[in-house]
Every structure is written in structure tokens, then in C-alpha cells.
Amino acid sequence: MKYTNRMTMKPLSELNLLDRFLFAVAMEDRETLELVLRIIVGRNLKIFDAVQTEKELRTAPWLRAIRLDVMSMDEKGVYDAEVQVRNTGNLERRSRFYQALIDSSLLPPGEVDFNQMQDSTIIFISPFDLFGKGKYRYTFRMKCEEAEDVELGDGATRIFLNTHGENPEEVSEELVELLRYFEHSTDEVASECQSGRIQELHRRISRIKSNEEIGVRYMQAWEEKIYDRMEAKEEGREEGREEGREEGQRELLKSMIERKLQKGKTVEAIADELEQDLSLIKELVEELKQEDSESQE
């Protein structure tokens, strides 16, 4: 019997590095993040602090918070790397707000020497050209309008990367390959890349995509999004939220069962791996069979 994919969720194996989940999971590994940052910033940096993903920053409980995709630090300063698939029309000012909150965390209370504040670099990686100039890379640092050769020297840098750039002669070939791989993280694209660092990056990404534990994490992350949408739709109705939560759990289990059936696993083995009652697994398998039959009529 053929089990069709009932979910609208993209399979883990088809995610690209522009997908926030895969990006965060991959960059949790310090060596993987170093591969990417070295190509972007153009130097051989070494991350020495723990990589933090989905890190929330706020200056006070009642003020606006931000959630950073990937935050790390080397001997020169702090790096925040973000993937942004959609142009929300506010990235310029959003990057300013991110810069402010990151900077607010770089000095301990009571420190009077502002020169002790580390440099900070914010990187946005996107599949669109935010500034419309056809560049792969837009780097911003403060300069004086009256004397363009005078930089402010505040240590703040913001970089916007565009996977659809049209100026390969102005950036490194390796950066062009990296940006293409971010948008299409596939065997085919990786095989066309000349960079050894991108080949290594692809090996690491391939291991993530085939890791069953990470697959479960992906399912759970997707389930949380479904819950959030259901709760928003119900507008505070507790009964509706509970019904939506139960339905979401069944849909999640069905998707996981479907994938395991495709691998040839028995119903008993699936119940054991998912730590669910055998009767429930059998019930959901029957639902899958029924839905598969209806889809072929």
C-alpha cells in the first residue's frame, strides 16, 4: 500500500538552510557555524563561547523582546546570524533594534569603560534583494557624511546577504556558492560547488536530515506552530483549544507513523518506538489506509 503524505509540512529531508529550523539545528554545532561565518566575514575566526539559538533578549519585562536565530562570539566580538525568507518591509529598522538590544547585553552593570564593549555583527541571509542594487552582499558601517573616509569606529556592522545577487565579480566565488547552497541545500547543488568548506557543510547537513531524533524535534516544532495557530483562531475559547490540541496530536502521530511504515516497520515496532498504546497505533494506521483509499478513488 502506498502511504501518501497527508501533511502540508515540508519533510525534513527537503528543508534548506533558509528554513529556520534546519538553520538553527545546524548552527548549534560550533564547527558548522564556523564554516559559514568564515566564508561570510572572510577570515579564519574561532567561536569560543557556546552557540545560542532562538535566544530571547529584552531590556525590561514590559518592553519589546527579540528572538535571535543564532548568536555566538569569538575573540573579536559577537555575531547574530538570521535567515529571513520573506521581505517584511521593516528589516532595516528591525536590524537597528536588534543591534540596540544586542549592544545592551555586552557590558556588565557598573562598567564605565565603553571601550570594553565587544564588536557586534548582525547578518541577515535572504532570498531577495532588499536594496534593489543586484548585490550579493550589502555591508553597513557608520561613516561621516562630510568626510566619507572617516568611519565612526563604533564596532557595529550589519550585513545583508542576497542569494539572488548579480555581481559575482565583486565577491568571492565561495560566498556565491554558499548563498546558492543556503537556498538549495541539495546533493545536486553541493556537487557543483568547488569549495571544500561547502562540501563539508553539506556532509553535516546531510547527517542532520537523516537523523531520526532531529526528525522528531522537527515534528514537535511543527506541532507547536499548529497549536499556536489553532489557539489564535479560537480567540481564547478553551474548549476549542483543547480540541485543536488533540487533533494536532493525532495529525502529528499519523505523520510519524506514515514515515515509519514507509521504512517497512511493523505496527508493533512503531508503537514501541513512539511509546504509544498498540491499539491507538492500529487505529491510526487504519485511518491512514482509509484516507489512502479515498485519495485513489
PDB file of C-alpha atoms in Angstrom, residues 41-199:
ATOM      1  CA  VAL A  41      33.226  37.551   7.133  1.00  0.00           C
ATOM      2  CA  GLY A  42      36.273  36.458   5.145  1.00  0.00           C
ATOM      3  CA  ARG A  43      38.602  35.478   7.963  1.00  0.00           C
ATOM      4  CA  ASN A  44      39.531  32.395   9.971  1.00  0.00           C
ATOM      5  CA  LEU A  45      37.538  33.055  13.151  1.00  0.00           C
ATOM      6  CA  LYS A  46      37.197  30.658  16.092  1.00  0.00           C
ATOM      7  CA  ILE A  47      33.979  30.573  18.096  1.00  0.00           C
ATOM      8  CA  PHE A  48      34.887  30.163  21.749  1.00  0.00           C
ATOM      9  CA  ASP A  49      31.589  30.667  23.525  1.00  0.00           C
ATOM     10  CA  ALA A  50      28.561  28.355  23.484  1.00  0.00           C
ATOM     11  CA  VAL A  51      26.363  28.888  20.413  1.00  0.00           C
ATOM     12  CA  GLN A  52      22.898  30.096  21.391  1.00  0.00           C
ATOM     13  CA  THR A  53      19.895  29.531  19.137  1.00  0.00           C
ATOM     14  CA  GLU A  54      16.437  31.080  19.498  1.00  0.00           C
ATOM     15  CA  LYS A  55      17.856  33.375  22.185  1.00  0.00           C
ATOM     16  CA  GLU A  56      15.419  35.935  23.602  1.00  0.00           C
ATOM     17  CA  LEU A  57      16.667  39.408  24.505  1.00  0.00           C
ATOM     18  CA  ARG A  58      14.796  42.237  26.227  1.00  0.00           C
ATOM     19  CA  THR A  59      15.884  45.152  28.387  1.00  0.00           C
ATOM     20  CA  ALA A  60      12.838  45.012  30.692  1.00  0.00           C
ATOM     21  CA  PRO A  61       9.853  42.643  31.127  1.00  0.00           C
ATOM     22  CA  TRP A  62       7.409  45.260  29.849  1.00  0.00           C
ATOM     23  CA  LEU A  63       9.420  46.203  26.762  1.00  0.00           C
ATOM     24  CA  ARG A  64       9.569  44.614  23.306  1.00  0.00           C
ATOM     25  CA  ALA A  65      11.703  41.464  23.127  1.00  0.00           C
ATOM     26  CA  ILE A  66      13.510  39.889  20.177  1.00  0.00           C
ATOM     27  CA  ARG A  67      14.371  36.267  19.423  1.00  0.00           C
ATOM     28  CA  LEU A  68      17.732  35.797  17.731  1.00  0.00           C
ATOM     29  CA  ASP A  69      18.228  32.852  15.373  1.00  0.00           C
ATOM     30  CA  VAL A  70      21.896  32.131  16.123  1.00  0.00           C
ATOM     31  CA  MET A  71      24.138  34.118  18.478  1.00  0.00           C
ATOM     32  CA  SER A  72      27.836  33.398  19.006  1.00  0.00           C
ATOM     33  CA  MET A  73      31.114  35.045  19.992  1.00  0.00           C
ATOM     34  CA  ASP A  74      34.781  34.937  19.032  1.00  0.00           C
ATOM     35  CA  GLU A  75      37.824  36.909  20.173  1.00  0.00           C
ATOM     36  CA  LYS A  76      36.725  39.946  18.135  1.00  0.00           C
ATOM     37  CA  GLY A  77      33.085  40.173  19.131  1.00  0.00           C
ATOM     38  CA  VAL A  78      29.503  38.953  18.883  1.00  0.00           C
ATOM     39  CA  TYR A  79      27.724  37.566  15.806  1.00  0.00           C
ATOM     40  CA  ASP A  80      23.995  37.293  15.242  1.00  0.00           C
ATOM     41  CA  ALA A  81      23.034  35.315  12.126  1.00  0.00           C
ATOM     42  CA  GLU A  82      19.440  35.405  10.876  1.00  0.00           C
ATOM     43  CA  VAL A  83      17.630  33.765   7.975  1.00  0.00           C
ATOM     44  CA  GLN A  84      14.746  35.798   6.560  1.00  0.00           C
ATOM     45  CA  VAL A  85      12.701  34.245   3.760  1.00  0.00           C
ATOM     46  CA  ARG A  86      10.050  36.969   3.429  1.00  0.00           C
ATOM     47  CA  ASN A  87      10.588  40.680   2.933  1.00  0.00           C
ATOM     48  CA  THR A  88       8.519  42.137   5.756  1.00  0.00           C
ATOM     49  CA  GLY A  89       9.275  45.705   4.728  1.00  0.00           C
ATOM     50  CA  ASN A  90      10.900  46.564   8.064  1.00  0.00           C
ATOM     51  CA  LEU A  91      14.265  44.773   8.060  1.00  0.00           C
ATOM     52  CA  GLU A  92      16.330  47.956   8.065  1.00  0.00           C
ATOM     53  CA  ARG A  93      14.766  49.284  11.269  1.00  0.00           C
ATOM     54  CA  ARG A  94      14.454  45.792  12.695  1.00  0.00           C
ATOM     55  CA  SER A  95      18.218  45.364  12.301  1.00  0.00           C
ATOM     56  CA  ARG A  96      18.665  48.638  14.199  1.00  0.00           C
ATOM     57  CA  PHE A  97      16.532  47.332  17.069  1.00  0.00           C
ATOM     58  CA  TYR A  98      18.450  44.047  17.102  1.00  0.00           C
ATOM     59  CA  GLN A  99      21.718  45.983  17.218  1.00  0.00           C
ATOM     60  CA  ALA A 100      20.489  48.042  20.172  1.00  0.00           C
ATOM     61  CA  LEU A 101      19.356  45.061  22.253  1.00  0.00           C
ATOM     62  CA  ILE A 102      22.487  43.049  21.492  1.00  0.00           C
ATOM     63  CA  ASP A 103      24.665  46.015  22.459  1.00  0.00           C
ATOM     64  CA  SER A 104      22.727  46.450  25.711  1.00  0.00           C
ATOM     65  CA  SER A 105      23.894  42.989  26.797  1.00  0.00           C
ATOM     66  CA  LEU A 106      27.608  43.481  26.101  1.00  0.00           C
ATOM     67  CA  LEU A 107      28.636  45.450  29.206  1.00  0.00           C
ATOM     68  CA  PRO A 108      28.208  44.241  32.789  1.00  0.00           C
ATOM     69  CA  PRO A 109      26.428  46.535  35.277  1.00  0.00           C
ATOM     70  CA  GLY A 110      28.751  49.177  36.650  1.00  0.00           C
ATOM     71  CA  GLU A 111      31.275  49.043  33.793  1.00  0.00           C
ATOM     72  CA  VAL A 112      32.265  52.630  32.991  1.00  0.00           C
ATOM     73  CA  ASP A 113      34.632  51.981  30.065  1.00  0.00           C
ATOM     74  CA  PHE A 114      32.567  51.695  26.883  1.00  0.00           C
ATOM     75  CA  ASN A 115      35.669  50.545  25.024  1.00  0.00           C
ATOM     76  CA  GLN A 116      35.223  47.227  26.822  1.00  0.00           C
ATOM     77  CA  MET A 117      32.134  46.579  24.688  1.00  0.00           C
ATOM     78  CA  GLN A 118      32.862  43.940  22.025  1.00  0.00           C
ATOM     79  CA  ASP A 119      32.254  44.490  18.335  1.00  0.00           C
ATOM     80  CA  SER A 120      28.913  43.212  17.076  1.00  0.00           C
ATOM     81  CA  THR A 121      27.969  41.907  13.632  1.00  0.00           C
ATOM     82  CA  ILE A 122      24.397  41.211  12.528  1.00  0.00           C
ATOM     83  CA  ILE A 123      23.924  39.088   9.413  1.00  0.00           C
ATOM     84  CA  PHE A 124      20.646  38.637   7.529  1.00  0.00           C
ATOM     85  CA  ILE A 125      20.583  35.923   4.829  1.00  0.00           C
ATOM     86  CA  SER A 126      17.627  36.267   2.435  1.00  0.00           C
ATOM     87  CA  PRO A 127      16.419  35.067  -0.996  1.00  0.00           C
ATOM     88  CA  PHE A 128      15.569  38.624  -2.078  1.00  0.00           C
ATOM     89  CA  ASP A 129      17.374  41.875  -2.840  1.00  0.00           C
ATOM     90  CA  LEU A 130      16.415  44.233  -0.024  1.00  0.00           C
ATOM     91  CA  PHE A 131      18.071  47.288  -1.625  1.00  0.00           C
ATOM     92  CA  GLY A 132      17.489  46.536  -5.319  1.00  0.00           C
ATOM     93  CA  LYS A 133      21.088  47.038  -6.463  1.00  0.00           C
ATOM     94  CA  GLY A 134      21.783  43.462  -7.575  1.00  0.00           C
ATOM     95  CA  LYS A 135      24.399  42.846  -4.881  1.00  0.00           C
ATOM     96  CA  TYR A 136      25.091  39.550  -3.164  1.00  0.00           C
ATOM     97  CA  ARG A 137      26.295  41.439  -0.113  1.00  0.00           C
ATOM     98  CA  TYR A 138      25.467  44.810   1.467  1.00  0.00           C
ATOM     99  CA  THR A 139      27.732  45.780   4.387  1.00  0.00           C
ATOM    100  CA  PHE A 140      26.880  48.770   6.570  1.00  0.00           C
ATOM    101  CA  ARG A 141      29.167  50.624   8.977  1.00  0.00           C
ATOM    102  CA  MET A 142      28.752  54.176  10.248  1.00  0.00           C
ATOM    103  CA  LYS A 143      30.570  56.833   8.182  1.00  0.00           C
ATOM    104  CA  CYS A 144      30.692  60.601   8.244  1.00  0.00           C
ATOM    105  CA  GLU A 145      28.657  62.341   5.532  1.00  0.00           C
ATOM    106  CA  GLU A 146      31.019  65.320   5.427  1.00  0.00           C
ATOM    107  CA  ALA A 147      34.171  63.173   5.240  1.00  0.00           C
ATOM    108  CA  GLU A 148      33.441  59.801   3.690  1.00  0.00           C
ATOM    109  CA  ASP A 149      36.860  58.409   4.595  1.00  0.00           C
ATOM    110  CA  VAL A 150      36.074  58.867   8.304  1.00  0.00           C
ATOM    111  CA  GLU A 151      34.426  55.870   9.978  1.00  0.00           C
ATOM    112  CA  LEU A 152      32.740  56.186  13.348  1.00  0.00           C
ATOM    113  CA  GLY A 153      34.604  53.142  14.613  1.00  0.00           C
ATOM    114  CA  ASP A 154      31.854  52.014  16.989  1.00  0.00           C
ATOM    115  CA  GLY A 155      32.426  48.341  16.151  1.00  0.00           C
ATOM    116  CA  ALA A 156      28.908  47.799  14.800  1.00  0.00           C
ATOM    117  CA  THR A 157      28.430  46.048  11.448  1.00  0.00           C
ATOM    118  CA  ARG A 158      25.261  44.964   9.682  1.00  0.00           C
ATOM    119  CA  ILE A 159      25.454  42.639   6.676  1.00  0.00           C
ATOM    120  CA  PHE A 160      22.537  41.805   4.374  1.00  0.00           C
ATOM    121  CA  LEU A 161      23.154  38.823   2.072  1.00  0.00           C
ATOM    122  CA  ASN A 162      21.052  38.237  -1.038  1.00  0.00           C
ATOM    123  CA  THR A 163      21.039  34.741  -2.558  1.00  0.00           C
ATOM    124  CA  HIS A 164      19.925  36.250  -5.902  1.00  0.00           C
ATOM    125  CA  GLY A 165      22.846  38.628  -6.391  1.00  0.00           C
ATOM    126  CA  GLU A 166      24.107  39.548  -9.850  1.00  0.00           C
ATOM    127  CA  ASN A 167      27.668  40.729  -9.098  1.00  0.00           C
ATOM    128  CA  PRO A 168      29.800  37.578  -8.686  1.00  0.00           C
ATOM    129  CA  GLU A 169      32.894  39.515  -9.769  1.00  0.00           C
ATOM    130  CA  GLU A 170      32.661  41.691  -6.624  1.00  0.00           C
ATOM    131  CA  VAL A 171      32.502  38.900  -4.024  1.00  0.00           C
ATOM    132  CA  SER A 172      34.280  35.603  -3.505  1.00  0.00           C
ATOM    133  CA  GLU A 173      33.180  32.599  -5.543  1.00  0.00           C
ATOM    134  CA  GLU A 174      32.856  30.713  -2.263  1.00  0.00           C
ATOM    135  CA  LEU A 175      30.304  33.216  -0.938  1.00  0.00           C
ATOM    136  CA  VAL A 176      28.250  32.865  -4.137  1.00  0.00           C
ATOM    137  CA  GLU A 177      28.312  29.081  -3.743  1.00  0.00           C
ATOM    138  CA  LEU A 178      27.354  29.346  -0.071  1.00  0.00           C
ATOM    139  CA  LEU A 179      24.357  31.556  -0.795  1.00  0.00           C
ATOM    140  CA  ARG A 180      23.166  29.238  -3.535  1.00  0.00           C
ATOM    141  CA  TYR A 181      23.536  26.295  -1.156  1.00  0.00           C
ATOM    142  CA  PHE A 182      21.533  28.135   1.509  1.00  0.00           C
ATOM    143  CA  GLU A 183      18.607  28.370  -0.881  1.00  0.00           C
ATOM    144  CA  HIS A 184      19.028  24.873  -2.349  1.00  0.00           C
ATOM    145  CA  SER A 185      20.664  22.603   0.233  1.00  0.00           C
ATOM    146  CA  THR A 186      20.706  19.543  -2.043  1.00  0.00           C
ATOM    147  CA  ASP A 187      23.148  16.908  -3.260  1.00  0.00           C
ATOM    148  CA  GLU A 188      22.917  18.352  -6.760  1.00  0.00           C
ATOM    149  CA  VAL A 189      23.881  21.891  -5.785  1.00  0.00           C
ATOM    150  CA  ALA A 190      26.586  20.695  -3.381  1.00  0.00           C
ATOM    151  CA  SER A 191      28.160  18.588  -6.152  1.00  0.00           C
ATOM    152  CA  GLU A 192      28.558  21.731  -8.270  1.00  0.00           C
ATOM    153  CA  CYS A 193      30.366  23.663  -5.525  1.00  0.00           C
ATOM    154  CA  GLN A 194      34.154  23.914  -5.719  1.00  0.00           C
ATOM    155  CA  SER A 195      34.590  24.961  -2.088  1.00  0.00           C
ATOM    156  CA  GLY A 196      35.848  22.252   0.259  1.00  0.00           C
ATOM    157  CA  ARG A 197      34.199  24.082   3.152  1.00  0.00           C
ATOM    158  CA  ILE A 198      30.811  23.887   1.476  1.00  0.00           C
ATOM    159  CA  GLN A 199      31.355  20.196   0.757  1.00  0.00           C
TER     160      GLN A 199
END
